[in-house]
PDB file of C-alpha atoms in Angstrom:
ATOM      1  CA  UNK F   1      -9.668  -0.864 -22.642  1.00 44.00           C
ATOM      2  CA  UNK F   2      -6.436   1.027 -23.241  1.00 51.00           C
ATOM      3  CA  UNK F   3      -3.750  -0.301 -25.590  1.00 54.00           C
ATOM      4  CA  UNK F   4      -5.391  -3.657 -26.276  1.00 55.00           C
ATOM      5  CA  UNK F   5      -4.117  -5.817 -29.097  1.00 54.00           C
ATOM      6  CA  UNK F   6      -6.793  -6.605 -31.702  1.00 51.00           C
ATOM      7  CA  UNK F   7      -8.625  -9.872 -31.147  1.00 58.00           C
ATOM      8  CA  UNK F   8      -6.478 -12.710 -32.439  1.00 69.00           C
ATOM      9  CA  UNK F   9      -3.273 -10.678 -32.204  1.00 86.00           C
ATOM     10  CA  UNK F  10      -0.880 -11.751 -29.415  1.00 93.00           C
ATOM     11  CA  UNK F  11      -0.703  -9.341 -26.497  1.00 97.00           C
ATOM     12  CA  UNK F  12       2.831  -8.036 -26.075  1.00 98.00           C
ATOM     13  CA  UNK F  13       3.751  -8.624 -22.440  1.00 98.00           C
ATOM     14  CA  UNK F  14       6.858  -7.322 -20.721  1.00 98.00           C
ATOM     15  CA  UNK F  15       8.169  -9.215 -17.693  1.00 98.00           C
ATOM     16  CA  UNK F  16       9.436  -7.154 -14.756  1.00 98.00           C
ATOM     17  CA  UNK F  17      11.498  -9.338 -12.431  1.00 97.00           C
ATOM     18  CA  UNK F  18      14.150 -12.037 -12.768  1.00 95.00           C
ATOM     19  CA  UNK F  19      14.162 -13.957  -9.475  1.00 92.00           C
ATOM     20  CA  UNK F  20      13.346 -17.660  -8.930  1.00 92.00           C
ATOM     21  CA  UNK F  21       9.566 -17.088  -9.163  1.00 93.00           C
ATOM     22  CA  UNK F  22       9.966 -15.190 -12.451  1.00 95.00           C
ATOM     23  CA  UNK F  23      12.325 -17.794 -13.906  1.00 95.00           C
ATOM     24  CA  UNK F  24      10.345 -20.861 -12.770  1.00 95.00           C
ATOM     25  CA  UNK F  25       6.777 -19.674 -13.323  1.00 96.00           C
ATOM     26  CA  UNK F  26       6.221 -16.329 -15.051  1.00 97.00           C
ATOM     27  CA  UNK F  27       8.708 -16.596 -17.905  1.00 97.00           C
ATOM     28  CA  UNK F  28       7.933 -20.173 -19.028  1.00 96.00           C
ATOM     29  CA  UNK F  29       4.161 -19.636 -18.801  1.00 97.00           C
ATOM     30  CA  UNK F  30       4.335 -16.384 -20.772  1.00 97.00           C
ATOM     31  CA  UNK F  31       6.677 -17.831 -23.388  1.00 95.00           C
ATOM     32  CA  UNK F  32       4.365 -20.823 -23.918  1.00 95.00           C
ATOM     33  CA  UNK F  33       1.036 -18.971 -24.005  1.00 97.00           C
ATOM     34  CA  UNK F  34      -0.446 -18.795 -27.520  1.00 96.00           C
ATOM     35  CA  UNK F  35      -2.123 -15.446 -26.857  1.00 97.00           C
ATOM     36  CA  UNK F  36       1.053 -13.700 -25.757  1.00 97.00           C
ATOM     37  CA  UNK F  37       4.296 -12.409 -27.207  1.00 97.00           C
ATOM     38  CA  UNK F  38       6.950 -12.089 -24.503  1.00 97.00           C
ATOM     39  CA  UNK F  39       8.186  -8.646 -25.482  1.00 97.00           C
ATOM     40  CA  UNK F  40      11.164  -8.465 -23.141  1.00 98.00           C
ATOM     41  CA  UNK F  41      12.515  -8.755 -19.620  1.00 98.00           C
ATOM     42  CA  UNK F  42      13.689  -6.123 -17.159  1.00 98.00           C
ATOM     43  CA  UNK F  43      15.202  -6.773 -13.753  1.00 95.00           C
ATOM     44  CA  UNK F  44      17.139  -5.011 -11.043  1.00 93.00           C
ATOM     45  CA  UNK F  45      20.115  -7.266 -11.870  1.00 94.00           C
ATOM     46  CA  UNK F  46      21.060  -6.766 -15.549  1.00 94.00           C
ATOM     47  CA  UNK F  47      22.961 -10.044 -15.736  1.00 96.00           C
ATOM     48  CA  UNK F  48      19.899 -11.985 -14.530  1.00 95.00           C
ATOM     49  CA  UNK F  49      17.688 -10.163 -17.039  1.00 96.00           C
ATOM     50  CA  UNK F  50      20.077 -11.067 -19.842  1.00 97.00           C
ATOM     51  CA  UNK F  51      20.147 -14.738 -18.827  1.00 96.00           C
ATOM     52  CA  UNK F  52      16.362 -15.005 -18.508  1.00 96.00           C
ATOM     53  CA  UNK F  53      15.819 -13.198 -21.818  1.00 96.00           C
ATOM     54  CA  UNK F  54      18.196 -15.581 -23.572  1.00 96.00           C
ATOM     55  CA  UNK F  55      16.479 -18.603 -22.043  1.00 95.00           C
ATOM     56  CA  UNK F  56      13.071 -17.456 -23.281  1.00 95.00           C
ATOM     57  CA  UNK F  57      14.056 -16.120 -26.701  1.00 94.00           C
ATOM     58  CA  UNK F  58      13.402 -12.457 -26.019  1.00 96.00           C
ATOM     59  CA  UNK F  59      15.490  -9.377 -25.235  1.00 96.00           C
ATOM     60  CA  UNK F  60      16.649  -7.797 -21.995  1.00 97.00           C
ATOM     61  CA  UNK F  61      15.971  -4.160 -21.208  1.00 98.00           C
ATOM     62  CA  UNK F  62      18.049  -1.976 -18.933  1.00 95.00           C
ATOM     63  CA  UNK F  63      15.259   0.583 -18.473  1.00 95.00           C
ATOM     64  CA  UNK F  64      11.721  -0.384 -17.366  1.00 96.00           C
ATOM     65  CA  UNK F  65      10.196   2.592 -19.171  1.00 96.00           C
ATOM     66  CA  UNK F  66      11.742   1.432 -22.442  1.00 97.00           C
ATOM     67  CA  UNK F  67      10.086  -1.948 -21.936  1.00 98.00           C
ATOM     68  CA  UNK F  68       6.767  -0.266 -21.138  1.00 97.00           C
ATOM     69  CA  UNK F  69       6.991   1.580 -24.436  1.00 97.00           C
ATOM     70  CA  UNK F  70       7.300  -1.736 -26.314  1.00 97.00           C
ATOM     71  CA  UNK F  71       4.469  -3.712 -24.731  1.00 97.00           C
ATOM     72  CA  UNK F  72       0.702  -3.805 -24.179  1.00 98.00           C
ATOM     73  CA  UNK F  73       0.841  -5.316 -20.695  1.00 98.00           C
ATOM     74  CA  UNK F  74       3.298  -6.066 -17.907  1.00 98.00           C
ATOM     75  CA  UNK F  75       3.691  -9.177 -15.788  1.00 98.00           C
ATOM     76  CA  UNK F  76       5.367  -8.361 -12.486  1.00 98.00           C
ATOM     77  CA  UNK F  77       7.429 -10.791 -10.402  1.00 97.00           C
ATOM     78  CA  UNK F  78       8.967  -8.447  -7.844  1.00 97.00           C
ATOM     79  CA  UNK F  79       8.718  -7.877  -4.081  1.00 96.00           C
ATOM     80  CA  UNK F  80       5.382  -6.191  -3.271  1.00 97.00           C
ATOM     81  CA  UNK F  81       6.810  -2.819  -2.364  1.00 96.00           C
ATOM     82  CA  UNK F  82       8.862  -2.763  -5.564  1.00 97.00           C
ATOM     83  CA  UNK F  83       5.901  -4.047  -7.568  1.00 98.00           C
ATOM     84  CA  UNK F  84       3.376  -1.426  -6.472  1.00 98.00           C
ATOM     85  CA  UNK F  85       5.021   1.789  -7.767  1.00 98.00           C
ATOM     86  CA  UNK F  86       6.043   0.084 -11.022  1.00 98.00           C
ATOM     87  CA  UNK F  87       2.511  -1.226 -11.490  1.00 98.00           C
ATOM     88  CA  UNK F  88       1.010   2.224 -10.956  1.00 98.00           C
ATOM     89  CA  UNK F  89       3.520   3.623 -13.446  1.00 98.00           C
ATOM     90  CA  UNK F  90       2.632   0.962 -15.999  1.00 98.00           C
ATOM     91  CA  UNK F  91      -1.099   1.560 -15.564  1.00 98.00           C
ATOM     92  CA  UNK F  92      -0.668   5.290 -16.108  1.00 98.00           C
ATOM     93  CA  UNK F  93       1.196   4.419 -19.319  1.00 98.00           C
ATOM     94  CA  UNK F  94      -1.868   2.437 -20.441  1.00 98.00           C
ATOM     95  CA  UNK F  95      -0.464  -1.046 -19.824  1.00 98.00           C
ATOM     96  CA  UNK F  96      -2.562  -3.915 -18.528  1.00 98.00           C
ATOM     97  CA  UNK F  97      -1.342  -5.494 -15.295  1.00 98.00           C
ATOM     98  CA  UNK F  98      -0.629  -9.107 -14.349  1.00 98.00           C
ATOM     99  CA  UNK F  99       0.360  -8.737 -10.714  1.00 98.00           C
ATOM    100  CA  UNK F 100       1.718 -10.936  -7.961  1.00 98.00           C
ATOM    101  CA  UNK F 101       0.286 -11.259  -4.477  1.00 98.00           C
ATOM    102  CA  UNK F 102       0.407  -9.405  -2.203  1.00 98.00           C
ATOM    103  CA  UNK F 103      -0.194  -6.331  -4.329  1.00 98.00           C
ATOM    104  CA  UNK F 104       1.640  -4.216  -1.741  1.00 98.00           C
ATOM    105  CA  UNK F 105       2.286  -4.271   1.999  1.00 97.00           C
ATOM    106  CA  UNK F 106       0.711  -0.886   2.679  1.00 98.00           C
ATOM    107  CA  UNK F 107      -2.861   0.120   1.951  1.00 98.00           C
ATOM    108  CA  UNK F 108      -1.698   3.409   0.442  1.00 98.00           C
ATOM    109  CA  UNK F 109       0.556   1.698  -2.115  1.00 98.00           C
ATOM    110  CA  UNK F 110      -2.108  -0.854  -3.038  1.00 98.00           C
ATOM    111  CA  UNK F 111      -4.733   1.862  -3.438  1.00 98.00           C
ATOM    112  CA  UNK F 112      -2.415   3.791  -5.744  1.00 98.00           C
ATOM    113  CA  UNK F 113      -2.226   0.778  -8.076  1.00 98.00           C
ATOM    114  CA  UNK F 114      -5.972   0.110  -8.010  1.00 98.00           C
ATOM    115  CA  UNK F 115      -6.803   3.774  -8.584  1.00 98.00           C
ATOM    116  CA  UNK F 116      -4.260   4.093 -11.407  1.00 98.00           C
ATOM    117  CA  UNK F 117      -5.657   1.011 -13.150  1.00 98.00           C
ATOM    118  CA  UNK F 118      -9.201   2.289 -12.772  1.00 98.00           C
ATOM    119  CA  UNK F 119      -8.381   5.773 -14.021  1.00 98.00           C
ATOM    120  CA  UNK F 120      -6.497   4.439 -17.047  1.00 98.00           C
ATOM    121  CA  UNK F 121      -9.137   1.834 -17.891  1.00 98.00           C
ATOM    122  CA  UNK F 122      -6.619  -1.002 -18.015  1.00 98.00           C
ATOM    123  CA  UNK F 123      -7.285  -4.605 -17.076  1.00 98.00           C
ATOM    124  CA  UNK F 124      -5.628  -6.130 -14.031  1.00 98.00           C
ATOM    125  CA  UNK F 125      -5.299  -9.609 -12.548  1.00 98.00           C
ATOM    126  CA  UNK F 126      -3.620 -10.520  -9.261  1.00 98.00           C
ATOM    127  CA  UNK F 127      -2.124 -14.017  -9.392  1.00 98.00           C
ATOM    128  CA  UNK F 128      -3.579 -15.793  -6.377  1.00 98.00           C
ATOM    129  CA  UNK F 129      -2.665 -19.326  -7.435  1.00 97.00           C
ATOM    130  CA  UNK F 130      -5.747 -21.118  -6.131  1.00 98.00           C
ATOM    131  CA  UNK F 131      -8.087 -18.831  -8.057  1.00 98.00           C
ATOM    132  CA  UNK F 132      -6.478 -19.941 -11.327  1.00 98.00           C
ATOM    133  CA  UNK F 133      -5.252 -23.533 -10.907  1.00 98.00           C
ATOM    134  CA  UNK F 134      -7.943 -25.484 -12.810  1.00 97.00           C
ATOM    135  CA  UNK F 135      -8.624 -27.972 -10.009  1.00 98.00           C
ATOM    136  CA  UNK F 136      -9.082 -25.381  -7.260  1.00 98.00           C
ATOM    137  CA  UNK F 137     -10.724 -22.723  -9.449  1.00 98.00           C
ATOM    138  CA  UNK F 138     -13.441 -25.215 -10.430  1.00 98.00           C
ATOM    139  CA  UNK F 139     -13.894 -26.259  -6.781  1.00 98.00           C
ATOM    140  CA  UNK F 140     -14.226 -22.629  -5.635  1.00 98.00           C
ATOM    141  CA  UNK F 141     -16.928 -21.921  -8.225  1.00 98.00           C
ATOM    142  CA  UNK F 142     -18.826 -25.116  -7.377  1.00 98.00           C
ATOM    143  CA  UNK F 143     -18.759 -24.358  -3.656  1.00 98.00           C
ATOM    144  CA  UNK F 144     -19.761 -20.730  -4.261  1.00 97.00           C
ATOM    145  CA  UNK F 145     -22.755 -21.845  -6.327  1.00 97.00           C
ATOM    146  CA  UNK F 146     -23.680 -24.534  -3.823  1.00 96.00           C
ATOM    147  CA  UNK F 147     -23.836 -22.141  -0.872  1.00 95.00           C
ATOM    148  CA  UNK F 148     -25.110 -22.996   2.585  1.00 97.00           C
ATOM    149  CA  UNK F 149     -21.683 -22.929   4.219  1.00 98.00           C
ATOM    150  CA  UNK F 150     -21.512 -22.466   7.978  1.00 98.00           C
ATOM    151  CA  UNK F 151     -17.820 -22.586   8.933  1.00 98.00           C
ATOM    152  CA  UNK F 152     -14.530 -22.646   7.050  1.00 98.00           C
ATOM    153  CA  UNK F 153     -11.172 -23.875   8.394  1.00 98.00           C
ATOM    154  CA  UNK F 154      -7.870 -23.177   6.655  1.00 98.00           C
ATOM    155  CA  UNK F 155      -4.311 -24.142   7.548  1.00 98.00           C
ATOM    156  CA  UNK F 156      -1.270 -23.240   5.457  1.00 97.00           C
ATOM    157  CA  UNK F 157       2.007 -23.986   7.200  1.00 96.00           C
ATOM    158  CA  UNK F 158       5.057 -23.737   4.989  1.00 93.00           C
ATOM    159  CA  UNK F 159       8.580 -24.830   5.948  1.00 91.00           C
ATOM    160  CA  UNK F 160      10.385 -22.072   4.062  1.00 86.00           C
ATOM    161  CA  UNK F 161      12.236 -21.127   7.248  1.00 86.00           C
ATOM    162  CA  UNK F 162      11.912 -24.508   8.959  1.00 79.00           C
ATOM    163  CA  UNK F 163      14.917 -26.654   9.909  1.00 80.00           C
ATOM    164  CA  UNK F 164      16.862 -27.883   6.886  1.00 78.00           C
ATOM    165  CA  UNK F 165      15.061 -25.762   4.336  1.00 77.00           C
ATOM    166  CA  UNK F 166      16.937 -25.207   1.088  1.00 78.00           C
ATOM    167  CA  UNK F 167      14.159 -23.352  -0.751  1.00 82.00           C
ATOM    168  CA  UNK F 168      15.374 -20.613  -3.115  1.00 79.00           C
ATOM    169  CA  UNK F 169      12.524 -18.439  -1.830  1.00 81.00           C
ATOM    170  CA  UNK F 170      14.032 -18.408   1.672  1.00 76.00           C
ATOM    171  CA  UNK F 171      16.417 -15.696   0.482  1.00 79.00           C
ATOM    172  CA  UNK F 172      13.475 -13.336  -0.106  1.00 85.00           C
ATOM    173  CA  UNK F 173      13.844 -10.406   2.341  1.00 90.00           C
ATOM    174  CA  UNK F 174      10.181  -9.389   2.188  1.00 92.00           C
ATOM    175  CA  UNK F 175       8.992 -12.926   3.007  1.00 92.00           C
ATOM    176  CA  UNK F 176      11.322 -13.111   5.983  1.00 91.00           C
ATOM    177  CA  UNK F 177      10.098  -9.726   7.216  1.00 94.00           C
ATOM    178  CA  UNK F 178       6.360 -10.192   6.590  1.00 95.00           C
ATOM    179  CA  UNK F 179       6.044 -13.973   7.089  1.00 94.00           C
ATOM    180  CA  UNK F 180       3.234 -16.330   6.229  1.00 96.00           C
ATOM    181  CA  UNK F 181       0.474 -13.818   6.934  1.00 98.00           C
ATOM    182  CA  UNK F 182       1.457 -11.850   3.844  1.00 98.00           C
ATOM    183  CA  UNK F 183       2.860 -14.663   1.700  1.00 97.00           C
ATOM    184  CA  UNK F 184       0.224 -17.394   2.004  1.00 97.00           C
ATOM    185  CA  UNK F 185      -2.551 -15.322   3.599  1.00 98.00           C
ATOM    186  CA  UNK F 186      -3.646 -13.952   0.188  1.00 98.00           C
ATOM    187  CA  UNK F 187      -4.074 -17.511  -1.124  1.00 98.00           C
ATOM    188  CA  UNK F 188      -6.361 -18.502   1.746  1.00 98.00           C
ATOM    189  CA  UNK F 189      -8.411 -15.303   1.619  1.00 98.00           C
ATOM    190  CA  UNK F 190      -8.786 -15.623  -2.146  1.00 98.00           C
ATOM    191  CA  UNK F 191     -10.615 -18.925  -1.547  1.00 98.00           C
ATOM    192  CA  UNK F 192     -12.676 -18.007   1.519  1.00 98.00           C
ATOM    193  CA  UNK F 193     -14.005 -14.662   0.283  1.00 98.00           C
ATOM    194  CA  UNK F 194     -15.638 -15.766  -2.990  1.00 98.00           C
ATOM    195  CA  UNK F 195     -17.311 -18.715  -1.232  1.00 98.00           C
ATOM    196  CA  UNK F 196     -18.289 -17.242   2.158  1.00 98.00           C
ATOM    197  CA  UNK F 197     -18.577 -13.574   1.214  1.00 98.00           C
ATOM    198  CA  UNK F 198     -16.813 -10.365   2.080  1.00 98.00           C
ATOM    199  CA  UNK F 199     -15.047 -10.220   5.435  1.00 98.00           C
ATOM    200  CA  UNK F 200     -17.164  -8.117   7.790  1.00 98.00           C
ATOM    201  CA  UNK F 201     -14.910  -8.473  10.820  1.00 97.00           C
ATOM    202  CA  UNK F 202     -11.679 -10.119  11.890  1.00 98.00           C
ATOM    203  CA  UNK F 203      -9.397 -10.689  14.799  1.00 97.00           C
ATOM    204  CA  UNK F 204      -5.903 -12.153  14.856  1.00 98.00           C
ATOM    205  CA  UNK F 205      -3.318 -13.527  17.258  1.00 97.00           C
ATOM    206  CA  UNK F 206       0.351 -14.465  16.998  1.00 97.00           C
ATOM    207  CA  UNK F 207       1.569 -18.022  17.333  1.00 97.00           C
ATOM    208  CA  UNK F 208       5.133 -19.409  17.331  1.00 96.00           C
ATOM    209  CA  UNK F 209       7.681 -17.837  14.978  1.00 95.00           C
ATOM    210  CA  UNK F 210       5.769 -16.110  12.150  1.00 95.00           C
ATOM    211  CA  UNK F 211       2.494 -18.024  12.659  1.00 97.00           C
ATOM    212  CA  UNK F 212      -0.713 -15.977  12.675  1.00 98.00           C
ATOM    213  CA  UNK F 213      -4.175 -17.225  13.625  1.00 98.00           C
ATOM    214  CA  UNK F 214      -7.117 -15.382  12.043  1.00 98.00           C
ATOM    215  CA  UNK F 215     -10.816 -15.535  12.914  1.00 98.00           C
ATOM    216  CA  UNK F 216     -13.092 -14.036  10.267  1.00 98.00           C
ATOM    217  CA  UNK F 217     -16.764 -13.121  10.053  1.00 98.00           C
ATOM    218  CA  UNK F 218     -18.277 -13.101   6.560  1.00 98.00           C
ATOM    219  CA  UNK F 219     -21.183 -11.256   4.971  1.00 97.00           C
ATOM    220  CA  UNK F 220     -23.020 -14.568   4.439  1.00 97.00           C
ATOM    221  CA  UNK F 221     -23.195 -15.094   8.204  1.00 97.00           C
ATOM    222  CA  UNK F 222     -20.535 -17.807   8.094  1.00 98.00           C
ATOM    223  CA  UNK F 223     -17.278 -17.658  10.003  1.00 98.00           C
ATOM    224  CA  UNK F 224     -13.831 -19.009   9.219  1.00 98.00           C
ATOM    225  CA  UNK F 225     -10.434 -19.527  10.781  1.00 98.00           C
ATOM    226  CA  UNK F 226      -6.996 -19.533   9.198  1.00 98.00           C
ATOM    227  CA  UNK F 227      -3.592 -20.548  10.541  1.00 98.00           C
ATOM    228  CA  UNK F 228      -0.726 -19.194   8.438  1.00 98.00           C
ATOM    229  CA  UNK F 229       3.044 -19.546   8.698  1.00 97.00           C
ATOM    230  CA  UNK F 230       6.311 -20.216   6.871  1.00 95.00           C
ATOM    231  CA  UNK F 231       8.502 -21.570   9.684  1.00 94.00           C
ATOM    232  CA  UNK F 232       6.927 -24.928  10.536  1.00 94.00           C
ATOM    233  CA  UNK F 233       9.029 -28.072  10.946  1.00 93.00           C
ATOM    234  CA  UNK F 234       8.851 -29.990   7.652  1.00 92.00           C
ATOM    235  CA  UNK F 235       6.763 -32.796   9.185  1.00 93.00           C
ATOM    236  CA  UNK F 236       4.201 -30.226  10.361  1.00 93.00           C
ATOM    237  CA  UNK F 237       3.907 -28.430   7.031  1.00 92.00           C
ATOM    238  CA  UNK F 238       1.081 -28.569   4.532  1.00 94.00           C
ATOM    239  CA  UNK F 239      -1.986 -26.754   3.278  1.00 96.00           C
ATOM    240  CA  UNK F 240      -5.636 -27.667   3.765  1.00 97.00           C
ATOM    241  CA  UNK F 241      -8.983 -25.901   3.659  1.00 98.00           C
ATOM    242  CA  UNK F 242     -12.288 -27.456   4.711  1.00 98.00           C
ATOM    243  CA  UNK F 243     -15.830 -26.091   4.534  1.00 98.00           C
ATOM    244  CA  UNK F 244     -18.705 -27.275   6.734  1.00 98.00           C
ATOM    245  CA  UNK F 245     -22.328 -26.574   5.883  1.00 98.00           C
ATOM    246  CA  UNK F 246     -25.694 -27.867   4.761  1.00 96.00           C
ATOM    247  CA  UNK F 247     -24.026 -29.930   2.016  1.00 91.00           C
ATOM    248  CA  UNK F 248     -21.743 -31.590   4.567  1.00 97.00           C
ATOM    249  CA  UNK F 249     -17.969 -31.216   4.374  1.00 97.00           C
ATOM    250  CA  UNK F 250     -15.892 -30.149   1.388  1.00 98.00           C
ATOM    251  CA  UNK F 251     -12.097 -30.170   1.191  1.00 98.00           C
ATOM    252  CA  UNK F 252     -10.013 -28.069  -1.174  1.00 98.00           C
ATOM    253  CA  UNK F 253      -8.470 -30.434  -3.747  1.00 98.00           C
ATOM    254  CA  UNK F 254      -4.787 -30.685  -4.591  1.00 95.00           C
ATOM    255  CA  UNK F 255      -3.541 -28.660  -7.544  1.00 93.00           C
ATOM    256  CA  UNK F 256      -0.854 -29.382 -10.104  1.00 88.00           C
ATOM    257  CA  UNK F 257       1.818 -26.700 -10.023  1.00 86.00           C
ATOM    258  CA  UNK F 258       1.980 -22.958 -10.560  1.00 95.00           C
ATOM    259  CA  UNK F 259       2.931 -22.759 -14.251  1.00 96.00           C
ATOM    260  CA  UNK F 260      -0.433 -24.054 -15.454  1.00 97.00           C
ATOM    261  CA  UNK F 261      -2.229 -21.763 -13.015  1.00 98.00           C
ATOM    262  CA  UNK F 262      -0.218 -18.783 -14.215  1.00 98.00           C
ATOM    263  CA  UNK F 263      -1.146 -19.611 -17.795  1.00 98.00           C
ATOM    264  CA  UNK F 264      -4.804 -19.422 -16.740  1.00 98.00           C
ATOM    265  CA  UNK F 265      -4.143 -16.033 -15.136  1.00 98.00           C
ATOM    266  CA  UNK F 266      -2.657 -14.828 -18.439  1.00 98.00           C
ATOM    267  CA  UNK F 267      -5.812 -15.994 -20.216  1.00 98.00           C
ATOM    268  CA  UNK F 268      -7.922 -14.150 -17.631  1.00 98.00           C
ATOM    269  CA  UNK F 269      -5.990 -10.938 -18.282  1.00 98.00           C
ATOM    270  CA  UNK F 270      -6.439 -11.343 -22.045  1.00 98.00           C
ATOM    271  CA  UNK F 271     -10.180 -11.792 -21.567  1.00 97.00           C
ATOM    272  CA  UNK F 272     -10.498  -8.776 -19.293  1.00 98.00           C
ATOM    273  CA  UNK F 273      -8.425  -6.620 -21.646  1.00 97.00           C
ATOM    274  CA  UNK F 274     -10.471  -7.533 -24.700  1.00 95.00           C
ATOM    275  CA  UNK F 275     -13.955  -7.512 -23.157  1.00 96.00           C
ATOM    276  CA  UNK F 276     -13.613  -4.661 -20.680  1.00 96.00           C
ATOM    277  CA  UNK F 277     -15.146  -6.869 -17.964  1.00 97.00           C
ATOM    278  CA  UNK F 278     -13.068  -6.750 -14.765  1.00 97.00           C
ATOM    279  CA  UNK F 279     -11.829 -10.041 -13.362  1.00 98.00           C
ATOM    280  CA  UNK F 280     -12.943 -10.758  -9.756  1.00 97.00           C
ATOM    281  CA  UNK F 281      -9.284 -11.140  -8.713  1.00 98.00           C
ATOM    282  CA  UNK F 282      -8.165  -7.732  -9.982  1.00 98.00           C
ATOM    283  CA  UNK F 283      -6.182  -4.869  -8.461  1.00 98.00           C
ATOM    284  CA  UNK F 284      -9.236  -3.698  -6.505  1.00 98.00           C
ATOM    285  CA  UNK F 285      -9.438  -7.171  -4.914  1.00 98.00           C
ATOM    286  CA  UNK F 286      -5.681  -6.982  -4.307  1.00 98.00           C
ATOM    287  CA  UNK F 287      -6.283  -3.727  -2.436  1.00 98.00           C
ATOM    288  CA  UNK F 288      -8.942  -5.409  -0.304  1.00 98.00           C
ATOM    289  CA  UNK F 289      -6.534  -8.219   0.569  1.00 98.00           C
ATOM    290  CA  UNK F 290      -3.940  -5.647   1.620  1.00 98.00           C
ATOM    291  CA  UNK F 291      -6.508  -3.930   3.850  1.00 98.00           C
ATOM    292  CA  UNK F 292      -7.398  -7.220   5.543  1.00 98.00           C
ATOM    293  CA  UNK F 293      -3.787  -8.326   6.018  1.00 98.00           C
ATOM    294  CA  UNK F 294      -2.879  -4.931   7.438  1.00 98.00           C
ATOM    295  CA  UNK F 295      -5.758  -5.137   9.909  1.00 98.00           C
ATOM    296  CA  UNK F 296      -4.773  -8.683  10.905  1.00 98.00           C
ATOM    297  CA  UNK F 297      -1.149  -7.655  11.424  1.00 97.00           C
ATOM    298  CA  UNK F 298      -2.217  -4.686  13.552  1.00 97.00           C
ATOM    299  CA  UNK F 299      -4.586  -6.728  15.701  1.00 96.00           C
ATOM    300  CA  UNK F 300      -2.044  -9.524  16.198  1.00 96.00           C
ATOM    301  CA  UNK F 301       0.649  -7.135  17.396  1.00 88.00           C
ATOM    302  CA  UNK F 302      -1.750  -5.084  19.509  1.00 80.00           C
ATOM    303  CA  UNK F 303      -0.723  -1.799  17.855  1.00 57.00           C
TER     304      UNK F 303
END
């Protein structure tokens, strides 16, 4: 792997992004991780970068390339179409990649990141929360090993844009434009695919507001459905995923916050960087998610 720190030496990670997700999840998890040195912070708002750097005991950079020069890896907490070109740039500079979902909102941009990471030989991890939260990660592996699943049902209805919402993420322009399909869709797919197998076919339909309904066929022969949205009334919100098969019924367990899960994603990146073994939830998987979400969006709109 390119530009790896020696085993036992903290990996110098630069944080790109200063919004609520970066401040609440990325920065504290990186600052607390024993295998990492938070090398610095860059953001599109210099004043926010300075504040976040001060809060985490590191320095702010006014130039992303200067930060790239001072780190071994980058953690990115930016909108997907800002993330993708910066991630490709970082990979070409030999920096490992800790990426947010979705990797990008176009297949071309996602493929550029995956190809750049592959060509440079750098490790990459896409932070799909449920793949890294200890409770759900363990459940996914147990269900994958168990096998025999016939049908999967997923529902993730957020209230980000529901009546009375005061979420700081509601101000995110890309979430408002792309909706639940692109925001929570990656989480659901990141659970269904490792258990039921690659998606071999899909169809999609629009529901109220930003709701999308997906029907998926999987390589195992199983099928699944997913209902995704961010505009549900608060009383209608919630996330659930149930599998039905020869072992009976299995429900995705609750998980305890994103900071712990992000710490596990950092550990996964460290492992991939030092062993050269790609993580299953890497940039190539992020590309596949982008392909599936693009197809679902196209089918739902009839374009």
